[in-house]
Coordinates of C-alpha atoms in Angstrom, one line a residue:
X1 CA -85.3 63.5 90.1
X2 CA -87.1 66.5 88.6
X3 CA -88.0 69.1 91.3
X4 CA -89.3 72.6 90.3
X5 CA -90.2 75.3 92.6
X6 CA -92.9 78.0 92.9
X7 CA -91.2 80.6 95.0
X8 CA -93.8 83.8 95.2
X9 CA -93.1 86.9 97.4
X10 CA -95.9 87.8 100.3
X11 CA -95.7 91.3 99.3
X12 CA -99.0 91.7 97.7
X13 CA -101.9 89.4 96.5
X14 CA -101.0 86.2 93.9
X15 CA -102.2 87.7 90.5
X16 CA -102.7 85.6 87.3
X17 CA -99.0 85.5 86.3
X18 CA -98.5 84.3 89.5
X19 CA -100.7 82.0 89.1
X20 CA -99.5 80.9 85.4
X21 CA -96.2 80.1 87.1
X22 CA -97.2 78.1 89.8
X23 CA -99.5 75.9 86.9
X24 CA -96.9 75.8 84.3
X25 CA -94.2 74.2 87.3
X26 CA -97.0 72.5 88.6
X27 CA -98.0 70.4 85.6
X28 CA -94.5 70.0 84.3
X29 CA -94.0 68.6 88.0
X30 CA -96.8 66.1 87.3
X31 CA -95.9 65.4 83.7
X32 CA -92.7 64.3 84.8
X33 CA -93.4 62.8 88.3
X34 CA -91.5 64.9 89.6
X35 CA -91.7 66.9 92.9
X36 CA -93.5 70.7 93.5
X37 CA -92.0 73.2 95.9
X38 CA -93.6 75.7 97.5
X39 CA -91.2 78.4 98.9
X40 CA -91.8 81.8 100.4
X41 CA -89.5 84.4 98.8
X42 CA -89.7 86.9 102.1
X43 CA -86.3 88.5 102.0
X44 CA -88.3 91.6 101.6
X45 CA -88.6 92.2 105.7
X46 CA -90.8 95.5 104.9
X47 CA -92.9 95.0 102.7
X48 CA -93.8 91.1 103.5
X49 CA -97.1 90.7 105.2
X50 CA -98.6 87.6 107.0
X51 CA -102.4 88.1 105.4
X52 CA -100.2 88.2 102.1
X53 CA -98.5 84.9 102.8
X54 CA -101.9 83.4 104.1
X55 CA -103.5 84.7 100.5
X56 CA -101.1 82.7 99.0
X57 CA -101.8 79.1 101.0
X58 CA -105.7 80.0 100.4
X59 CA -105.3 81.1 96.3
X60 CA -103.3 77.7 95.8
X61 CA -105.3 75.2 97.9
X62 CA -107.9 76.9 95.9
X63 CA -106.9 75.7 92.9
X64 CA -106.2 72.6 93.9
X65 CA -102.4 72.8 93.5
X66 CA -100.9 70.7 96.0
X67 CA -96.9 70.9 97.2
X68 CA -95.2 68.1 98.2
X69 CA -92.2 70.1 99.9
X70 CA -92.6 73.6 101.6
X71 CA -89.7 76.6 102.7
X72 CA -89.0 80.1 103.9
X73 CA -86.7 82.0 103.3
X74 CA -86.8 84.0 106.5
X75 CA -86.2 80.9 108.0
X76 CA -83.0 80.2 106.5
X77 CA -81.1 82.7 107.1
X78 CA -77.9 80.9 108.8
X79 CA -77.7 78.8 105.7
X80 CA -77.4 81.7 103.3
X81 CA -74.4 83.3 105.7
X82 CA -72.6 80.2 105.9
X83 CA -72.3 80.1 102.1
X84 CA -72.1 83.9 102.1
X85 CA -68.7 83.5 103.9
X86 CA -67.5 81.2 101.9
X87 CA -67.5 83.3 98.9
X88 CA -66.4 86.3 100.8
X89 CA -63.2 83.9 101.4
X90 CA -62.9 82.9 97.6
X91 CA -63.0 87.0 97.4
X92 CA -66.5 86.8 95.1
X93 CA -68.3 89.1 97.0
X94 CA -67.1 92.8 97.8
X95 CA -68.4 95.4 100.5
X96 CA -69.3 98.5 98.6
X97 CA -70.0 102.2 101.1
X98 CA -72.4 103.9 98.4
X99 CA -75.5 105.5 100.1
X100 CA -78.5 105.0 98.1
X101 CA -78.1 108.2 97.6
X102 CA -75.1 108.4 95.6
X103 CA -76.2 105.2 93.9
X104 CA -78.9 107.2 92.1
X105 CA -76.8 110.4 91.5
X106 CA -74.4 107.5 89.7
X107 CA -77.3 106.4 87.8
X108 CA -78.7 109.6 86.1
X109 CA -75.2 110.6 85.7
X110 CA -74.8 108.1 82.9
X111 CA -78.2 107.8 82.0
X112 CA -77.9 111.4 80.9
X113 CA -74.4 110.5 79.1
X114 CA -76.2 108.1 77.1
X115 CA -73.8 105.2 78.7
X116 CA -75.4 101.8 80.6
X117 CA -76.8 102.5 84.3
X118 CA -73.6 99.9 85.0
X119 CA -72.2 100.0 88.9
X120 CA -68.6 101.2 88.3
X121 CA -67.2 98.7 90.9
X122 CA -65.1 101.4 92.4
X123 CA -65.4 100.0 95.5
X124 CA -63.1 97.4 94.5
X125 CA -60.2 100.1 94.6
X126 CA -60.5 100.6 98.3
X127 CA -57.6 99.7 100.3
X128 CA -58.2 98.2 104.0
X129 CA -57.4 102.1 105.6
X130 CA -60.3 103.4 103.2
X131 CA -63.1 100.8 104.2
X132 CA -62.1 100.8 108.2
X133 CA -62.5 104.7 107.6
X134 CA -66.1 104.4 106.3
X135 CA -66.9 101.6 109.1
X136 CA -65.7 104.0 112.0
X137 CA -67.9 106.5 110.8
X138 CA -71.1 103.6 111.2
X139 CA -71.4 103.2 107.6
X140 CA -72.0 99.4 107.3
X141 CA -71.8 97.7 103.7
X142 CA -73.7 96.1 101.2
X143 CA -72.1 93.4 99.1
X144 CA -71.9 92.6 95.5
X145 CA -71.0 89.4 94.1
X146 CA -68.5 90.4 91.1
X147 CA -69.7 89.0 88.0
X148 CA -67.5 87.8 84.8
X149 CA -68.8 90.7 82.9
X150 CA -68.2 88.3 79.7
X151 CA -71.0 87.2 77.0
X152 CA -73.1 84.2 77.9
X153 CA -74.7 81.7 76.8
X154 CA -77.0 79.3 77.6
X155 CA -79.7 76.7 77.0
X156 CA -83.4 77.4 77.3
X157 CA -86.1 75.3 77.6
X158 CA -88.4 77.5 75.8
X159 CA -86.2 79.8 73.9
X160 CA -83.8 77.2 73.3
X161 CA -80.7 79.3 73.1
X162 CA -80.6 82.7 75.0
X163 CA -77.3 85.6 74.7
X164 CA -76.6 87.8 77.5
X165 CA -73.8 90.3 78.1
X166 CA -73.1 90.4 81.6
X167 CA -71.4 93.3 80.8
X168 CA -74.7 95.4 80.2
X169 CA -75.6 94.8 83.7
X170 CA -74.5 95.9 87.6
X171 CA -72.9 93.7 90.2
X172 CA -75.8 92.1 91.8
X173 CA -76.3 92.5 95.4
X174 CA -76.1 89.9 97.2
X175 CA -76.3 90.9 101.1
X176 CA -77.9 94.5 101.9
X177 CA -76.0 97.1 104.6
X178 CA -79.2 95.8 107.5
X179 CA -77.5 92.1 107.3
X180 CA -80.6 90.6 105.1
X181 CA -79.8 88.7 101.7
X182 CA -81.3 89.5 98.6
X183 CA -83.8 87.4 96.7
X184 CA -80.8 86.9 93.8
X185 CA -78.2 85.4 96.3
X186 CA -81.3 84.0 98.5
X187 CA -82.5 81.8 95.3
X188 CA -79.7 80.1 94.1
X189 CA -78.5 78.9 97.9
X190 CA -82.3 77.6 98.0
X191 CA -82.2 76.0 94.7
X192 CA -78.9 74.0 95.5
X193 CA -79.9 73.2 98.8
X194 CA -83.1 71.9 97.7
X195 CA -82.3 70.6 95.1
X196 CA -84.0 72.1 92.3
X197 CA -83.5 70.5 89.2
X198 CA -85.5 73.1 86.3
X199 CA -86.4 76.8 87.0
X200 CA -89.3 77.7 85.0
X201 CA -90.3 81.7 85.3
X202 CA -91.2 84.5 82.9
X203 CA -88.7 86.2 80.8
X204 CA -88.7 89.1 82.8
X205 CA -86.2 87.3 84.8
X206 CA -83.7 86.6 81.9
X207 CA -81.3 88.7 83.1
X208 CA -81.3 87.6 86.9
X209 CA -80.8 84.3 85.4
X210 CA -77.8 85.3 83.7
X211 CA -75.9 86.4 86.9
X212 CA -77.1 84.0 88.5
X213 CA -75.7 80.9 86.7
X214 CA -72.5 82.5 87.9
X215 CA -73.4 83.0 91.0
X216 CA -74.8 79.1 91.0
X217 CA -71.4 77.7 89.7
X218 CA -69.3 79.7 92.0
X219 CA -71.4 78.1 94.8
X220 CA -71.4 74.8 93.6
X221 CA -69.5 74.2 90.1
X222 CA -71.4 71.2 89.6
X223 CA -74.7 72.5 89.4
X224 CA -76.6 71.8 86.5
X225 CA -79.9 73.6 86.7
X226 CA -82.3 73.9 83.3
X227 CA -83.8 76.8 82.8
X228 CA -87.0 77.7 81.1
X229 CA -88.5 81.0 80.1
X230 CA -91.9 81.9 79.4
X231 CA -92.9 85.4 77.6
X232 CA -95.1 87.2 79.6
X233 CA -98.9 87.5 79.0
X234 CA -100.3 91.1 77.8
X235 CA -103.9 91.1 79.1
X236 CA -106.5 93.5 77.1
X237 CA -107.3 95.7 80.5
X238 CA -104.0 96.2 81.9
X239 CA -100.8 95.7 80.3
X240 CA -98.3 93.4 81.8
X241 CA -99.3 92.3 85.4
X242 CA -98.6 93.6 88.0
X243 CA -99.3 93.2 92.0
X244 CA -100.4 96.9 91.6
X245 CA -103.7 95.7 89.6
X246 CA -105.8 94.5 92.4
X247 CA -108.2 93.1 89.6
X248 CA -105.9 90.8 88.3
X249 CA -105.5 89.0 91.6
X250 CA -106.9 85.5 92.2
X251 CA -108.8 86.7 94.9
X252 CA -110.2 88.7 93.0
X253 CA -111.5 86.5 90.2
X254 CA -112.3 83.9 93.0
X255 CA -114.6 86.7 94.4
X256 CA -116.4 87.1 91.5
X257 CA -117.7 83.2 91.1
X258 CA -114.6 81.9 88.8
X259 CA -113.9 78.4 89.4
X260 CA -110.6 76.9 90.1
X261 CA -111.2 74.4 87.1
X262 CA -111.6 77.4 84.6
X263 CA -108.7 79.3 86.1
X264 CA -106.5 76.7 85.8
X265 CA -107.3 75.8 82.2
X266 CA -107.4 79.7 81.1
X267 CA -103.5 79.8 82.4
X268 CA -102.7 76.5 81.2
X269 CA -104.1 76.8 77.5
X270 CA -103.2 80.7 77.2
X271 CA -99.9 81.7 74.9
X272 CA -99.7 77.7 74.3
X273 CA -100.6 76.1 70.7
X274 CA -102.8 74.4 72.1
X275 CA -107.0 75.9 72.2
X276 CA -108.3 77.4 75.3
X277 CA -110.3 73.8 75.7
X278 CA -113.6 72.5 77.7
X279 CA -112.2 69.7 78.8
X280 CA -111.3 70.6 82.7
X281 CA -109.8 67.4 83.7
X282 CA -106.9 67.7 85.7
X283 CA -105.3 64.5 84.0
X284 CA -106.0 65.7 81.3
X285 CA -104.0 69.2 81.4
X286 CA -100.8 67.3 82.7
X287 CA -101.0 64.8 79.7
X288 CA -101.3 68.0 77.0
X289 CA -98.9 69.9 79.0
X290 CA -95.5 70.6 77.1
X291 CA -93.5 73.3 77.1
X292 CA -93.0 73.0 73.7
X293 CA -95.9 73.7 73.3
X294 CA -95.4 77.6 74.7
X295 CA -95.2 80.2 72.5
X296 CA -92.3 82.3 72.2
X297 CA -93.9 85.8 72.1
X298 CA -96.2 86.7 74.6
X299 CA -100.3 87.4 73.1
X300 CA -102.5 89.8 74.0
X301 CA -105.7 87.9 76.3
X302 CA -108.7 88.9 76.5
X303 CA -110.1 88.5 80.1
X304 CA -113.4 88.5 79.1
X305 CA -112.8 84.6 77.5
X306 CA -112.0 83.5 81.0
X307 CA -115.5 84.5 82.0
X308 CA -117.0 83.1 78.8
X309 CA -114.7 79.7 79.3
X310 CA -116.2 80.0 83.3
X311 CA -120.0 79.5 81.7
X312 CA -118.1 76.5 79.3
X313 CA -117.5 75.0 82.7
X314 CA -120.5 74.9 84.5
X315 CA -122.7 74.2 81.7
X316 CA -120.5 71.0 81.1
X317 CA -121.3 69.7 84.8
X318 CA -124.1 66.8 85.2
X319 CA -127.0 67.9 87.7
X320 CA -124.6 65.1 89.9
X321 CA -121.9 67.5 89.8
X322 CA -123.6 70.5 90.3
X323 CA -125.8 69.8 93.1
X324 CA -123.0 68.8 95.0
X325 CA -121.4 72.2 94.6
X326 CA -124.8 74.3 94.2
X327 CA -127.4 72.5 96.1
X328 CA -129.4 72.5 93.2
X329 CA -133.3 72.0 93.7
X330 CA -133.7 69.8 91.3
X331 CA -132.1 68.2 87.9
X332 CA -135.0 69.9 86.2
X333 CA -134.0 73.0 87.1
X334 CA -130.3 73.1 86.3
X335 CA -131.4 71.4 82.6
X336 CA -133.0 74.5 81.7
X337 CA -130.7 77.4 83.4
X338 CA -127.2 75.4 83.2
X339 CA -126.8 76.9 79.3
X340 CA -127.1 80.7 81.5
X341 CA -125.3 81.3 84.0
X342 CA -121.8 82.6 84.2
X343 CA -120.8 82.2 87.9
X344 CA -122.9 81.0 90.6
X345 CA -124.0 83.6 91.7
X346 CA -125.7 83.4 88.4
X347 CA -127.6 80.4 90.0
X348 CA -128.7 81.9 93.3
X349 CA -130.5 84.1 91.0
X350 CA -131.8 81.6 88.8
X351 CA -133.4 79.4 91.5
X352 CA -135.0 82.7 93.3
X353 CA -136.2 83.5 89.7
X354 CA -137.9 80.1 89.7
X355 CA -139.6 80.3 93.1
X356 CA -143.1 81.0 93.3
X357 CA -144.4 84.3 94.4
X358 CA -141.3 86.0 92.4
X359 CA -142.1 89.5 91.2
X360 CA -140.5 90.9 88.1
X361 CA -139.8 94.1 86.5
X362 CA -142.6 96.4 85.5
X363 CA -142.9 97.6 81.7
X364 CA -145.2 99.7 79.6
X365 CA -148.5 99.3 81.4
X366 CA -150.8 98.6 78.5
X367 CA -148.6 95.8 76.6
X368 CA -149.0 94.5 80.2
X369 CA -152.2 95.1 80.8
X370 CA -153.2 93.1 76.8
X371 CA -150.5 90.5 77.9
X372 CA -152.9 90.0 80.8
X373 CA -156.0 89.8 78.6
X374 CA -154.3 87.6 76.2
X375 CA -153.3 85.0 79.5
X376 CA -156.7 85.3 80.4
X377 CA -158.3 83.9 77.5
X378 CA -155.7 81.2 77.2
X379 CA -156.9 78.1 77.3
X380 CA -155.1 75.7 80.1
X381 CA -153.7 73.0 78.9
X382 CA -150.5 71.1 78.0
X383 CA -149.1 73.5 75.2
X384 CA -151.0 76.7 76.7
X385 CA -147.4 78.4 76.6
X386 CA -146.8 78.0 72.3
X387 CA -150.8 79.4 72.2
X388 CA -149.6 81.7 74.7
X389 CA -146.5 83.2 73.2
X390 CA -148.2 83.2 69.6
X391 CA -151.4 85.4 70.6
X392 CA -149.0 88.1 72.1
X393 CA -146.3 87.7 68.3
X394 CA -149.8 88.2 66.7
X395 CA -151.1 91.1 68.6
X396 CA -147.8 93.2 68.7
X397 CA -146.0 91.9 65.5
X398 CA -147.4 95.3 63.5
X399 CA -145.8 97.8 66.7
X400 CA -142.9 96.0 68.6
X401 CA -140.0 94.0 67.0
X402 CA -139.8 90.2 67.9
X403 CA -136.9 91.2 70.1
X404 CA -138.5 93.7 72.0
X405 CA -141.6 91.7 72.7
X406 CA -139.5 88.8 74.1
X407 CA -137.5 91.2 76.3
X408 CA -140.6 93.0 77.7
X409 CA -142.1 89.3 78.5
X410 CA -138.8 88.2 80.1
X411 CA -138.9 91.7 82.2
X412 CA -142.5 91.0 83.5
X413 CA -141.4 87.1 84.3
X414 CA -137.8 86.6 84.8
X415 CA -137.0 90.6 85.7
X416 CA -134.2 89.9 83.2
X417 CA -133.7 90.5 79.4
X418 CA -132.1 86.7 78.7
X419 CA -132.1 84.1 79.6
X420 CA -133.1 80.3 78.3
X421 CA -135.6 79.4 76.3
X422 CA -138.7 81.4 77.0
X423 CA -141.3 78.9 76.4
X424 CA -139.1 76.4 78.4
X425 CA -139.6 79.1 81.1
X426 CA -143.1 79.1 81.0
X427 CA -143.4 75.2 80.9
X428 CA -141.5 75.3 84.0
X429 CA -143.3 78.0 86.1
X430 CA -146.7 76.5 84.8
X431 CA -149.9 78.7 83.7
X432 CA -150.8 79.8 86.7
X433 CA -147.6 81.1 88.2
X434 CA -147.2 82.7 85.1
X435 CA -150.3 84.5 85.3
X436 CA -150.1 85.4 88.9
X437 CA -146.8 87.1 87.9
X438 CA -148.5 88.8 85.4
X439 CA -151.0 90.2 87.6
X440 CA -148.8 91.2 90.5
X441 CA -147.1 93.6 88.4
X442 CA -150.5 94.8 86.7
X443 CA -151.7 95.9 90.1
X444 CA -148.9 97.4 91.5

């Protein structure tokens, strides 16, 4: 059976690459009726937070994304030191005394002598005599699970074949000096125990993967995990993300009036061949999903298309469909502002607009004041908004520019400078709405 996992850390808010792994597993998931775990990567004792782990339950039933197993890590704990031991017992794993401390005096050391920031495994020299020393002095160790250091090799999903010198990189860590595991040794225990059958993540973790297929073989020389992974996405305000840019969370964008059906598409469709579509079906997605499909650089993305793709969305929704998540007065109104509003708080403030007794914004007092006049003198019938809006193009078409007479009679109606049609505006509101609007903002 296909399982995949989604396996963020509570140690800040989900942001959007979060959120673009926990769509890509989730549609490959569905694509392949397969199953969707959920686990909470809280090895990180300090800087995990319970709000952080609740943001991440609220940001995916927000988006609709549903798991079908869940885990914690913190909660596992006497599985990972029962397989801990036994690869202290094949002699795997090594207890190293190095203070932090000395770690980074090692580091800059050979940074400075132009040579890989490489652990020197010198630890594996101590005799028995030497460690017992360090012990009696309360100097408890960390352990490193000794890695091949040979050239690898292996198949990618997405990059089809991926090299790695396992020479070009330390001795992972597997258990620290307080007794807690790492998220590298942590992982793969998880994703045998589980289960796991594909690991799909962002090339950033390339390298982790690489030690860790050892680390997955030497618990379990059977497994057979497939890997996939996805360059990252370069957004136009902040580089790389990064749970350090608050306004690339999901909360964030949820805050703002983004729906979940846009913020799934954008991360689905983005750095794929496919277009960033309208279509917002859910089936849909899962049936175009591929990664194949994925490209192999990562794009730069422009945020702002997630906010245009947001007005895509609501504008495709029947007055059905949008009453039922606006309370919409009525299907006439949401015909003429659906085409306008980018979130919806877009359409509070169109259905206050469109209340009677709305005042709008004042402009130059004597275009309002032959506005007025020309109002005044229109006749009141059923197309006494085209005579309306053609007396006031006539009187000001030698001293204004079309644009700026439409702007100033938005400002005096609507209080803003767009919006839809303005004689569709008028139609609606109704002569002598419009008029009293008019005259409101004459007298005050």
């Amino acid at each position: 059976m296909i399982k995949v996992r989604f396996a963020p850390s509570p140690t800040g808010f989900l942001h959007l690459g979060n959120g673009r792994a926990a769509i890509f597993n989730y549609l490959f998931a569905k694509a392949n009726n397969g199953r969707f775990v959920l686990r909470i990567d809280d090895t990180d004792t300090e800087r995990s937070k319970p709000e952080y782990e609740n943001g991440i339950y609220e940001d995916l039933s927000w988006l609709n994304i549903k798991y079908d197993e869940k885990y914690k890590q913190s909660e596992r704990k006497d599985l990972y030191i029962r397989e801990f031991n036994k690869l202290v017992e094949k002699g795997i794993v090594y207890p190293c005394y190095e203070t932090k401390e000395e770690l980074e005096i090692m580091r800059n050391y050979q940074l400075q002598n132009k040579k890989p920031p490489v652990y020197n495994r010198k630890a594996l020299t101590l005799t028995e005599e030497e460690k017992m020393e360090f012990e009696s002095r309360g100097i408890t160790p960390h352990w490193r699970f000794k890695l091949n250091r040979r050239k690898i090799q292996f198949a990618d999903l997405i990059h089809e074949s991926i090299k790695f010198d396992l020479g070009s990189v330390s001795d992972p860590v597997v258990r620290k000096a307080d007794g807690n595991f790492t998220y590298t040794f942590a992982s793969c225990v998880d994703d045998i125990d589980i289960g796991i059958s594909h690991i799909i993540r962002g090339d950033d973790h390339i390298s982790n993967t690489a030690s860790q297929i050892e680390i997955f073989k030497a618990l379990n020389p059977d497994s057979a995990i497939q890997f996939g992974h996805y360059p990252l996405i370069n957004f136009e305000q902040s580089g790389k993300m990064s749970k350090r840019f608050g306004d690339l969370s999901i909360k964030n964008f949820r805050d703002q009036g983004l729906e979940p059906e846009t913020v799934i598409t954008f991360l689905a469709k983005i750095g794929t061949s496919d277009p960033l579509t309208t279509c917002f079906d859910f089936e849909t997605l899962v049936s175009e999903f591929s990664l194949a499909k994925i490209s192999k650089s990562g794009p730069k993305i422009f945020l702002k298309d997630m906010f245009l793709l947001n007005r895509k969305f609501l504008s495709s929704l029947d007055f059905y469909s949008a009453n039922k998540r606006y309370n919409i007065e009525s299907e006439e109104i949401w015909n003429l502002i659906k085409e306008n509003v980018d979130t919806p708080k877009d359409i509070d403030n169109w259905k206050n607009i469109l209340k009677d007794d709305f005042i709008g914004m004042k402009v130059d007092t004597n275009f309002m004041k032959k506005v007025y006049e020309i109002i005044s003198s229109t006749v009141k019938n059923e197309n006494w908004y085209d005579a309306f809006i053609q007396n006031i193009r006539n009187e000001f078409q030698n001293t204004l520019s079309t644009k700026e007479i439409f702007t100033n009679l938005r400002l005096i109606v609507t209080g803003l400078e767009n919006g839809p049609h303005f004689a569709d505006i008028l139609k609606f509101l109704g002569f002598d709405e419009t008029k009293s609007r008019i005259e409101k903002l004459l007298n005050m």
